[in-house]
Amino acid sequence: MEHTLVPKQETTASDFLKLFPQYDGRNVVVAIFDTGVDPGAPGLQWTPDGRPKIIDVVDATGSSDVDMTTVIKAKDGKLKISPKTTWTLNPDWNAVNDRFRVGYKRGYEFYPQPLVARLKEAHKAEWVKSQRPFINATQRALAEWTRSHDPKTLCLSDIDARNELLARLAVLEDSVKTFDDPGPVYDCVAFFDGSYWRAAVDATGTGDFSTANAMANFCVAQEFAKLSDESQLNYALNVYDNGDVLSIVCDAGSHGTHVAGIVAAYHAEDPVNNGVAPGAQIVSVKIGDSRLGATETGVGICRGILAVLQHKCDVVNMSFGEHAARPNYGRPIEMIQELVEKHGVMFVASVGNDGPALGSIKSPGGLSSCILGVGAYVSPAMMAAEYSMQERHEGGAYTWSSRGPAMDGDLGVNVFAPGGAITSVPQWTLTKKQLKNGTSMSAPNCTGCVALLLSGLKAVGIHTNPFQLRRALEHTAVKVPHVDSFVQGRGLVQVVPAFEYLKQHSNAASNSQPLYYDVRITRPGTTAFGRGVCLREPADVVGLSSVEVQVKISPVFHVDAPNADKLQLDMSIALIATRPWILAPPTLALFHDSRVFSAVVQLDQLSAGVAHFGEILGYDSHDRAKGPLFRVPVTVIKPTRVAMPETTLTPTVAPGDEFRAFLAVPAGATWVDVRVVSGTPFPSVRRHRTVVLHLMQYETYTRPNGTSLLKRFQLDASDAGYSMAVRPLSTIEVCVAPMWNTGGGALPLQVDVVFRSIQPDPSAVVVQGGEGSARVNLVALLAQENILPQARLTAWTQRFRPTEFAVSPCSERSTWPENRVVYQLVVTYKFTKGEEGKVVLRLPILNGRLYDAPFESQLVLAFDANKKLLGASDAMPKELTLPKGPIVVRAQVRHEDYTLLGKLADMVLFADHNIKDIVVPVYDTSDGASLGSKPMASTVLREGLYVPVYVGEPEKLPKGASPGDVLSGRVTYGKKGVTHWKGSACKPDGFPLTYVVGPSEPKRKDVEVVASPPPADDTDDDEALRDFISTRVHKAVGKDAFDALWGKAIASYPAYAPLLKVHKEGSLVWNELHRFISSQSCTMSTTRRSASSNCSRSWRRPLPLKR
């Protein structure tokens, strides 16, 4: 069982430590870019040789920053904060000139969200417990009142007493129901003692700092403390900007501490639980913003890189990532690339947990050339020790480990490493260790292996660089049988062979040789380039016997390399294709300027419906043992053409494996239904078998999660059917896989695929307020469909221009080497919320991109009129709950080039309000809107026949909607009904629908004309008398006799609705009508009008449209 809770045997790390026990990571510093590391977690205090395990803890996001710009001079050991508030200071504090900085911070703004949830639940339980005696007492009093009072003899005081008890009970019950714990507020003080800035946090809430410990920045003495016994939340302090900012550093989640434990935990009395490199030291860099639920930010990455440079870190681990629309692109990627290429820091990252379909890798780990991307491997030993599995299979990939290739052809995954571990977590979780799995765990396992290699190389005096390290890891990795390259890259990391490789080829790591060789691919007739060849779409391969590509190889030297070294570069490159269907020239003469050669991919040799992978490897002709200097990845997918809209697949798939089918989407298809059915009639075979269905399409400049569907389900529940929107004339991957930990052997499956088509023109419907309707032409190109269009508006969008903006340089905390200043644009918006509700605040010109964004970062903060922080949002907008009243929104964008920021000074803020669905009528004729017709009924859309429909305008609008505002929703055209398919009868999520609010109605006072009822039958004299009296009362509205007439009438007919209505409306409206008619010298009759009316001109105001 040794070395399996934190796996080391699989990578030969355990063998390396036995061979070289002193090369355990010592003299290596690892930066952990994550949610932050708890300095009090087990195994994270010391290294084997007695040095501090954690050198520094940094909150790079700013989410824990405290404004400390208020300066107060101490008098007699006290600080006068306000006329009624005085803080008592520790008499041992020696502040220069007795000057102190003061501030405060709400605890729940920087607490980890799981901890906030735990504390709120506990505090609510305490509140309910405290209120229960009062509720019980009130209930008993009510029961006693009921028992002791006879309803027939009640007096006014008795009723008042009962009402008081009812009101008291309502208040008590409401206090329990609406209880919301605001959390603690911490008073903070900081001062300069002549040597260091020191600070303290009052965890008692009393303002008494007399016994408080003033801690210096963590990197000075590694001091930390606990906020409370209840929370068990450890924190450290850092002071920035000459005392203006205090950072209360605590983690935003358990993830980062677990990652750090995998890399470098050291347990002196329990070495089995050590991390991979127990001798390494770490720098904790919190890039997960507490205000955003631990989501990473560009600011966190930027400041994190500066912390790496400050502490001279050797390697960075980043187990974070997001989907990106553009691979190997974006301002954050540029910053990481500079760290790697210029400063020689190895950067290791996870590739994502969104498999098993191809192309599911995330940025930055899977999409950036400067980063080593790591996939997740599980071994039989891990299955036994970590997962306690009785039934185990041979090692392989976790089903969810993301797969390459990238859309630009790069393989995406570089190496494989164990993707699970049981190790330390923060103390606030109230548990010592946890099992976590993911590429978030495989990346730190690989990082630990890198730390071992660097430790050994430093000990023997060998210098290396990140690209040489990558070549060593890739060249010595071991291929895992039956696992494709898209998930394991070059194979499973092997520390011992990699160390021997680096010792033998260390001369290649000097600056006199290129750092790496940049690969760029172009195809004749196109301007786009990639880092590899990826032929996937029907247009890439259908009807072609071969495809020729141009490969450009560019040597990249270190920025400080002398020109003489570049002039001396003269290499003979041997080109070797790994597959017979890839043709490349045998050699390439390479100099400092780029060289281009042609390669041919022979498509006619390849089968359809599967993914083919190969490479062109470039070796130094004089030193092939060094391994490839560059690789040109080639991926070819020839989709299967579907003769009919419906096809059936019958794979048999074992746990840990996956079945893929690549189908060409027929022309005209708009969505696909996929149903997965067990292929065995025996319930015991399929019982509790978890299966993954993953559908994937590629779309240029679109994040992969926007064109995919990923579902997990158990076959014993029912046959599973799902639907996904598709793009016609492109390739869709249908991937099914039993989960890796599903027992029971190979599983026979039946996968039914049906392409469906209701194609609208235009696909996005826009209705302008006042135009009545918008025409949409529908056609079914694959088969006859039943249609019943339905349209709904679900969001109301307001747009706001800034009220003010400012561009300014950031502080030294964000200043790069060589005095490169980062600038910030802060834009302010103001609006008034009519009522409390959920809102999404968006900056469409920026949103949707994090790593592939051209700007360093973006952040949106919302405040109320009292400057209380209501919520935060970033590149991926989140829904916020905003109260009624004035709202102030501040957006921050950062970049080194302030001229670029100036161009965003007038960007528009979109506020998407969540509204109750508004049904929009859809008519079958163009006159439906003007005639007020009923919405169209269900009809048949015959194949190939175009049918027009007309999307109308909503009858009602949200309160507060103004001209120019936009309502958005979706429109579906298929008829929803019960079918044998458990997919959708319509394109999932429908098609976009937009309604632009038209001009406002003129302000007129509503006038309701009450007509008399039809004449009563002679036999119904009482009803006729009632109607006659009612008519007289209506005529008396606004006259002195109204009250008397109404009183007599209501006494005779107390439940007659017209009499109740006229009293409720009051005399004001009718008095206004009387004055209007008087001004026209015309008496309006309330009886039915006819041509013989005694008015010379009849007048009737049209009823207003409801909004």
mmCIF file of C-alpha atoms in Angstrom, residues 829-838 862-868 881-889:
data_model
loop_
_atom_site.group_PDB
_atom_site.id
_atom_site.type_symbol
_atom_site.label_atom_id
_atom_site.label_comp_id
_atom_site.label_asym_id
_atom_site.label_seq_id
_atom_site.Cartn_x
_atom_site.Cartn_y
_atom_site.Cartn_z
ATOM 1 C CA TYR A 829 -22.418 53.150 -14.114
ATOM 2 C CA LYS A 830 -25.492 54.184 -12.156
ATOM 3 C CA PHE A 831 -29.084 53.034 -12.402
ATOM 4 C CA THR A 832 -32.117 52.486 -10.195
ATOM 5 C CA LYS A 833 -33.592 49.061 -9.610
ATOM 6 C CA GLY A 834 -37.369 49.214 -9.506
ATOM 7 C CA GLU A 835 -37.697 46.121 -7.337
ATOM 8 C CA GLU A 836 -35.461 43.431 -5.880
ATOM 9 C CA GLY A 837 -34.504 40.762 -8.349
ATOM 10 C CA LYS A 838 -31.821 38.789 -10.102
ATOM 11 C CA ALA A 862 -22.027 46.178 -7.737
ATOM 12 C CA PHE A 863 -22.768 48.397 -4.718
ATOM 13 C CA ASP A 864 -25.904 49.811 -3.109
ATOM 14 C CA ALA A 865 -26.453 53.437 -2.107
ATOM 15 C CA ASN A 866 -24.569 52.822 1.154
ATOM 16 C CA LYS A 867 -21.518 51.431 -0.696
ATOM 17 C CA LYS A 868 -22.213 47.888 0.468
ATOM 18 C CA THR A 881 -29.379 39.574 -6.551
ATOM 19 C CA LEU A 882 -29.778 43.349 -6.425
ATOM 20 C CA PRO A 883 -32.124 45.215 -4.056
ATOM 21 C CA LYS A 884 -34.608 47.905 -4.918
ATOM 22 C CA GLY A 885 -33.080 51.354 -5.148
ATOM 23 C CA PRO A 886 -29.969 53.069 -6.533
ATOM 24 C CA ILE A 887 -27.216 50.772 -7.809
ATOM 25 C CA VAL A 888 -23.626 51.741 -8.569
ATOM 26 C CA VAL A 889 -21.571 49.455 -10.795
#
